[in-house]
mmCIF file of C-alpha atoms in Angstrom:
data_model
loop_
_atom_site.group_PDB
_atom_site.id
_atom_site.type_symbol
_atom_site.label_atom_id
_atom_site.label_comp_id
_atom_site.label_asym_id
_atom_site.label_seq_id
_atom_site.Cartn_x
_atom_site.Cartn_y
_atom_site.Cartn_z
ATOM 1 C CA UNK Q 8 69.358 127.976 207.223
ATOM 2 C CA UNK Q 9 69.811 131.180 206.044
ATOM 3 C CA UNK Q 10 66.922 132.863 203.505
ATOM 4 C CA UNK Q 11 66.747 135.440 201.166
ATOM 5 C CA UNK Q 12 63.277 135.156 199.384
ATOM 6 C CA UNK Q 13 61.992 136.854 196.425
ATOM 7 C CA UNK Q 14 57.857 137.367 195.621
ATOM 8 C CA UNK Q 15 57.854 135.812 192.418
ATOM 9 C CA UNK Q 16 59.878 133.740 190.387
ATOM 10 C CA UNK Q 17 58.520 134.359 187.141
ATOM 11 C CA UNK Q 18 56.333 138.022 185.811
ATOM 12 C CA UNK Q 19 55.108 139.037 182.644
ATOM 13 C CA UNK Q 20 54.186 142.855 182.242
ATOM 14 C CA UNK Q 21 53.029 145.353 179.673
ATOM 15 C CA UNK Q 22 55.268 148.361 178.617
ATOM 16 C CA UNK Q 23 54.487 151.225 180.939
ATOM 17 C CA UNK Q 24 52.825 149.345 184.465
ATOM 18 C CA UNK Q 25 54.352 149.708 187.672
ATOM 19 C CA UNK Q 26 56.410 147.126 188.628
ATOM 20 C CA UNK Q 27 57.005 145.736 192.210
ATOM 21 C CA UNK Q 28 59.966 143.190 193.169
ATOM 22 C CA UNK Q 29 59.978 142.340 196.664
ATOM 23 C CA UNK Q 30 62.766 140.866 198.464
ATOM 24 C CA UNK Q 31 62.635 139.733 202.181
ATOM 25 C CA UNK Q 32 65.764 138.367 203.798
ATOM 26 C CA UNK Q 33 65.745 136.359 207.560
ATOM 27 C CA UNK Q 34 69.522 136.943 208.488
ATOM 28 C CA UNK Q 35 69.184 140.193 210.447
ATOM 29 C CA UNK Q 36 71.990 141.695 207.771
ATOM 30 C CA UNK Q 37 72.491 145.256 207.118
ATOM 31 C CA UNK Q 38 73.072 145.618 203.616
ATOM 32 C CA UNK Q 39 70.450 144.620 200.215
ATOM 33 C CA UNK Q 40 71.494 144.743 197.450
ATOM 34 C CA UNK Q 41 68.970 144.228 193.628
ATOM 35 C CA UNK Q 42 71.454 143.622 190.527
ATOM 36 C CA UNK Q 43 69.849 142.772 187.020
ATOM 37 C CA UNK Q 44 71.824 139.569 185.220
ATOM 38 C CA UNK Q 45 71.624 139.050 181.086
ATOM 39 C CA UNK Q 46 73.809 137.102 178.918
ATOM 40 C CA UNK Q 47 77.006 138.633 178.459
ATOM 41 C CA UNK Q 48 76.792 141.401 180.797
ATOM 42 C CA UNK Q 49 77.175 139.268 183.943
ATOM 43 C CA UNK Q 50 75.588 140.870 187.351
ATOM 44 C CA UNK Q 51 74.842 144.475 187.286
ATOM 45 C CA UNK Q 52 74.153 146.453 190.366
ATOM 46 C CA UNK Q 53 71.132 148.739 190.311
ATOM 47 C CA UNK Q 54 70.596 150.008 193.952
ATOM 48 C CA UNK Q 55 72.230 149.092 197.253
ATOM 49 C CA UNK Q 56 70.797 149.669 200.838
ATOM 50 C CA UNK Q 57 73.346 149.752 204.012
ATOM 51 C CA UNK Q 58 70.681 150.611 206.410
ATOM 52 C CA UNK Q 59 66.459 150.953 206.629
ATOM 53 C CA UNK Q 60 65.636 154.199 204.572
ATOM 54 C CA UNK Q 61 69.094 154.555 202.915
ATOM 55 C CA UNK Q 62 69.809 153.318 199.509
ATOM 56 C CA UNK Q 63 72.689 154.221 197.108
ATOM 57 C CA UNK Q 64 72.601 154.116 193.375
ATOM 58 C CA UNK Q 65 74.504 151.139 191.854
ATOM 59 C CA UNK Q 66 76.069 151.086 188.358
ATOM 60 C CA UNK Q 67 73.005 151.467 186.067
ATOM 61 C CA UNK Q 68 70.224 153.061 188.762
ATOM 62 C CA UNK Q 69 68.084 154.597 185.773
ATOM 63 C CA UNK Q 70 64.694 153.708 185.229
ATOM 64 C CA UNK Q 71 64.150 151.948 188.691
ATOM 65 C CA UNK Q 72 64.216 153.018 192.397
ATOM 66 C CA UNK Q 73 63.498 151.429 196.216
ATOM 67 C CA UNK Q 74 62.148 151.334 198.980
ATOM 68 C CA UNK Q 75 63.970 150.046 202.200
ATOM 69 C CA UNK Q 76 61.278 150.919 204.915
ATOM 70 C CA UNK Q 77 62.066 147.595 207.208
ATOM 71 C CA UNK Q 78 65.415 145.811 207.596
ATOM 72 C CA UNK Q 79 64.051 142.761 206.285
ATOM 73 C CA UNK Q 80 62.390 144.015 203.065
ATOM 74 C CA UNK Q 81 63.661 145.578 200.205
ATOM 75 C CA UNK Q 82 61.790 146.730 197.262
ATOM 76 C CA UNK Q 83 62.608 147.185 193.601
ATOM 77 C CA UNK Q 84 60.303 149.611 191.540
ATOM 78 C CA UNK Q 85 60.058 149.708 187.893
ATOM 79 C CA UNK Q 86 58.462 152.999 187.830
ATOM 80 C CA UNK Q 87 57.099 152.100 183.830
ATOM 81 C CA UNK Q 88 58.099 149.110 182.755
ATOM 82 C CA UNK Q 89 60.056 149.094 179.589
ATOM 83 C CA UNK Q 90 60.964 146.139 177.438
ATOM 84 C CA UNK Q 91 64.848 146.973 178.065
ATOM 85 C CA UNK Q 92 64.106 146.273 181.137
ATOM 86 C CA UNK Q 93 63.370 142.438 180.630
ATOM 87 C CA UNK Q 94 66.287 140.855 182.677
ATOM 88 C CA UNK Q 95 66.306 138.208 185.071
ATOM 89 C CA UNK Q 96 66.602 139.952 188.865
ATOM 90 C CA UNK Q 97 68.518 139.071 191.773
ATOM 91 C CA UNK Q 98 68.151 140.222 195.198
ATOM 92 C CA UNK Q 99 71.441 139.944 197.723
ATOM 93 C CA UNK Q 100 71.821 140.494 201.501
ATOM 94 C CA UNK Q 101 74.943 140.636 203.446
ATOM 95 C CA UNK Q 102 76.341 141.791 207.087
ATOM 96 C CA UNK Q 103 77.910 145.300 207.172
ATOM 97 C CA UNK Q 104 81.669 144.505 206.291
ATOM 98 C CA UNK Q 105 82.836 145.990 209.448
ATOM 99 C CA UNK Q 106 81.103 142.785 211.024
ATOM 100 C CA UNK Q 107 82.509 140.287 208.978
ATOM 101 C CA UNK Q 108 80.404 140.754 205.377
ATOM 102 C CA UNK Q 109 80.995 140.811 202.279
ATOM 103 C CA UNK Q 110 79.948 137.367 201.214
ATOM 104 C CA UNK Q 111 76.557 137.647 199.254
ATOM 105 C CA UNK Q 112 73.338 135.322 199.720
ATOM 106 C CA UNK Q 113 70.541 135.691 197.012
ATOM 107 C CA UNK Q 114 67.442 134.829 196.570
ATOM 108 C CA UNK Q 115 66.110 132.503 194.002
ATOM 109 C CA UNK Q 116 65.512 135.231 191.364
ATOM 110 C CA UNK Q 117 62.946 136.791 189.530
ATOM 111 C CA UNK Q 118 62.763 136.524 185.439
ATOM 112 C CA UNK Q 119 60.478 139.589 184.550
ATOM 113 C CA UNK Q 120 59.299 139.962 180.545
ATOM 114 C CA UNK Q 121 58.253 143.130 179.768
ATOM 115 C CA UNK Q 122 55.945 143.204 176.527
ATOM 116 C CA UNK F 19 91.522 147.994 182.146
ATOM 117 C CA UNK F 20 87.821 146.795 184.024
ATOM 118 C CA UNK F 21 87.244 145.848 187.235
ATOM 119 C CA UNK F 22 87.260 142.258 186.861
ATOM 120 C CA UNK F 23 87.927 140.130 183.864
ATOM 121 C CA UNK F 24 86.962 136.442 183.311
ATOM 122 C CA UNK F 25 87.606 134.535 180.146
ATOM 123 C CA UNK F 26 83.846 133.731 179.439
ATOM 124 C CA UNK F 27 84.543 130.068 177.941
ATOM 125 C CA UNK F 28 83.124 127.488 177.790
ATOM 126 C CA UNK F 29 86.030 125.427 179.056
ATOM 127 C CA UNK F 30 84.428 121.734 177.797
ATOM 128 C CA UNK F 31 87.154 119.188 179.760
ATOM 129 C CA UNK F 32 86.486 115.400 180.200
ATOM 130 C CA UNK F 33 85.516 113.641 183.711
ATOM 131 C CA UNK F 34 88.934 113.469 186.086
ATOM 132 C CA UNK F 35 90.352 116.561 184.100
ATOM 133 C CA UNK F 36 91.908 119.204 186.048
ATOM 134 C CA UNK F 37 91.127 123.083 184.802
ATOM 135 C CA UNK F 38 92.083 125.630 186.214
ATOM 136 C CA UNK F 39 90.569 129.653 185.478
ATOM 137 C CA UNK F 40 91.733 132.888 186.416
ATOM 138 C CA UNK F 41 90.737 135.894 187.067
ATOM 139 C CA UNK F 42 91.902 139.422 187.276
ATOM 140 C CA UNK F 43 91.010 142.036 189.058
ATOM 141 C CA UNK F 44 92.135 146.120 188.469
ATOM 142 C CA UNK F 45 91.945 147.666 192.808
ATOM 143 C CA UNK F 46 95.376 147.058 194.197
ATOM 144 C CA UNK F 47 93.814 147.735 197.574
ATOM 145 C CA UNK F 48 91.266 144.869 197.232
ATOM 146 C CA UNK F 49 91.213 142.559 200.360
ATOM 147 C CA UNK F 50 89.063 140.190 200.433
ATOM 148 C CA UNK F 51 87.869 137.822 196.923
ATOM 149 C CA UNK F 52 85.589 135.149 196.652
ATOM 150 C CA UNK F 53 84.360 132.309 193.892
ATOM 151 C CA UNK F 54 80.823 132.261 193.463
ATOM 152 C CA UNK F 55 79.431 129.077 191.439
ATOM 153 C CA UNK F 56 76.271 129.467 189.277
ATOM 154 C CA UNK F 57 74.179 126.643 187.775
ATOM 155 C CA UNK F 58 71.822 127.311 184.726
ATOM 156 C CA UNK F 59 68.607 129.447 186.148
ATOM 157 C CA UNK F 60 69.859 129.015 189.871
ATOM 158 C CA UNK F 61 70.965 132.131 191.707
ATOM 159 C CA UNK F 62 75.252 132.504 192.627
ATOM 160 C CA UNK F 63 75.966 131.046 195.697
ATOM 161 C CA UNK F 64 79.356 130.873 197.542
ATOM 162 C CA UNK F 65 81.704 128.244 196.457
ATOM 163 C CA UNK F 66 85.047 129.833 198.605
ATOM 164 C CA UNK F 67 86.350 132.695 200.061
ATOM 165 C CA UNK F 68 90.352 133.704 199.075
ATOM 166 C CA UNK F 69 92.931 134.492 201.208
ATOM 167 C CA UNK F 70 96.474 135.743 200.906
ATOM 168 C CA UNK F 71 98.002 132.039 201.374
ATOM 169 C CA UNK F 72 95.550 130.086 199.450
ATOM 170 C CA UNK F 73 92.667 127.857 200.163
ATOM 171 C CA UNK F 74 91.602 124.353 199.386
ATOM 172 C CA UNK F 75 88.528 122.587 200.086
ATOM 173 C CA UNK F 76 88.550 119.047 199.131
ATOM 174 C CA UNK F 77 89.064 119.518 194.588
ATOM 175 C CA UNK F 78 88.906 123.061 194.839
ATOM 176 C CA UNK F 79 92.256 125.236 194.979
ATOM 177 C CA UNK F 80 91.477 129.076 195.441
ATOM 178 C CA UNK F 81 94.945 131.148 194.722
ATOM 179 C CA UNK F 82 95.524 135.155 194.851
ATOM 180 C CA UNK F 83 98.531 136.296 193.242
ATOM 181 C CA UNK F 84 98.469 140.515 194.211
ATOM 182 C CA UNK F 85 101.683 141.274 192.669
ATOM 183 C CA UNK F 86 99.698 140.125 189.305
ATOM 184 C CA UNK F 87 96.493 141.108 190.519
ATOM 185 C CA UNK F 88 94.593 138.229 189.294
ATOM 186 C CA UNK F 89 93.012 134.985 191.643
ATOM 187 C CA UNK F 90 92.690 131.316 190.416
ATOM 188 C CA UNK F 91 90.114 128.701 190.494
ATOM 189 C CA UNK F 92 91.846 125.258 190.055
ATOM 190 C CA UNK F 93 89.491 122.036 190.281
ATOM 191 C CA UNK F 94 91.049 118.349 190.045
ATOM 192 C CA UNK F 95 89.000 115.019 189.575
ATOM 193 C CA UNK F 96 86.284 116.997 187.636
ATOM 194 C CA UNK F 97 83.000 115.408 188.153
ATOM 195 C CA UNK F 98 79.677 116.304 186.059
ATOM 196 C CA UNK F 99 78.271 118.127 188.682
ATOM 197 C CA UNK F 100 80.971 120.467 188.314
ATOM 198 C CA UNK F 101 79.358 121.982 185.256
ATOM 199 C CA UNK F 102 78.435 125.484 186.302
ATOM 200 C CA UNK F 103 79.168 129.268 185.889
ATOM 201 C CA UNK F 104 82.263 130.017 187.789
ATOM 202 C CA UNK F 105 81.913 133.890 189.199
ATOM 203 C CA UNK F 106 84.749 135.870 190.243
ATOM 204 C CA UNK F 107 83.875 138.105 193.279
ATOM 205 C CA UNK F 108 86.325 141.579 194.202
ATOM 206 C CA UNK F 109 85.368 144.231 196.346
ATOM 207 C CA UNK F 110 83.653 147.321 194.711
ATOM 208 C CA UNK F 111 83.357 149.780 197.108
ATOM 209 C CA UNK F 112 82.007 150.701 200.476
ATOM 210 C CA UNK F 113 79.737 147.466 201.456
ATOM 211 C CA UNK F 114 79.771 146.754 197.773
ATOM 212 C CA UNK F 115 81.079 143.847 195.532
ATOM 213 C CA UNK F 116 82.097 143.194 191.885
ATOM 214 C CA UNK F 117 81.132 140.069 189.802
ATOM 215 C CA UNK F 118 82.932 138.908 186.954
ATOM 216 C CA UNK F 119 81.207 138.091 183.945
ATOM 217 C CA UNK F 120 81.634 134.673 184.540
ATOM 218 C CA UNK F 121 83.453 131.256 183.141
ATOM 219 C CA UNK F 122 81.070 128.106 182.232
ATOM 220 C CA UNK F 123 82.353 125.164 182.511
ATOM 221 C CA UNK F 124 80.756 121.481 181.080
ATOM 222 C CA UNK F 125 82.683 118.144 181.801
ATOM 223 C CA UNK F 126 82.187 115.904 179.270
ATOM 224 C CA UNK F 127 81.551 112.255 180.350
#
């Protein structure tokens, strides 16, 4: 069965702490993906990895960055948290599209409040 | 014109209604579309996958219409556990995707 796993399902932070989101996914896939999902906007892409170490910006990349040291793991930073930034966050995994990807599995989600 | 468009609903439709949703997309050279189904505080997963000649699985109909540039979502014999958020999937670039905003559906017993 496959498993994308995130490290917590529910986080409550002050305005300015660093904040770690850690995704871990058991499917040997290439690509990561972290979007942010509120009501209204729908799913909104923040970073993308294709590869260990490589990452791309996604649609709104600002205030957050990642880490993609291990092809398993991939790490969203909330460099200081802001209370915009309290969102619900979903981590994806997929094969590289050359191999067949493109279809998405996520991981349960994590709903972070930022006070 | 964006991306991808979904009429948001709610679409509220009794048990054993069919409904049917569309959604269109604005990349001419998109390939490959998908449904995604979301239930309340659950992450997306993969309902189906749509191809250039359709696909069914069991109540679900998945259409693509490229001329139009929009694909369907048609489900007959609604049951309760149909109520979800319906998420249109296009491609968005290299290795990337697009969601739609997304159409909830309830069926009303």
């Amino acid at each position: 069965d496959v498993k994308v796993t995130q490290s917590s399902r529910y986080l409550v932070k002050r305005t300015g702490e660093k904040v770690f989101l850690e995704c871990v996914q058991d499917m040997d896939h290439e690509n990561m993906f972290w979007y942010r999902q509120d009501p209204g906007l729908g799913l909104r892409l923040i970073y993308f990895s294709y590869d260990v170490k490589m990452k791309e910006k996604g649609d709104i990349p600002e205030g957050y960055s990642v880490s993609r040291e291990k092809k398993e793991r991939f790490s969203l930073i909330l460099e200081s948290a802001s209370t915009n930034q309290t969102s619900m966050y979903l981590c994806a995994s997929s094969l590289n599209v050359a191999t067949g990807g493109n279809e998405q599995f996520f991981g349960p989600g994590t709903r972070l409040t930022v006070l | 014109r964006k991306e991808v468009e979904q009429d948001p609903g709610p679409f509220n439709v009794p048990e054993g209604a069919t409904v049917a949703f569309n959604c269109t997309y604005s990349n001419s050279a998109s390939q490959s579309f998908f449904w995604y189904r979301q239930d309340c505080r659950k992450e997306p997963k993969l309902l189906m996958s749509v191809y250039s000649s359709g696909n069914e699985d069991g109540r679900f109909t998945a259409q693509l219409n490229r001329a139009s540039q929009y694909i369907s979502l048609l489900i007959r014999d609604s049951k309760l556990s149909d109520s979800a958020t319906y998420l249109c999937v296009v491609p968005g670039g290299y290795q990337k995707v697009t969601f739609g905003t997304g159409t909830k559906l309830q069926v009303i017993p």
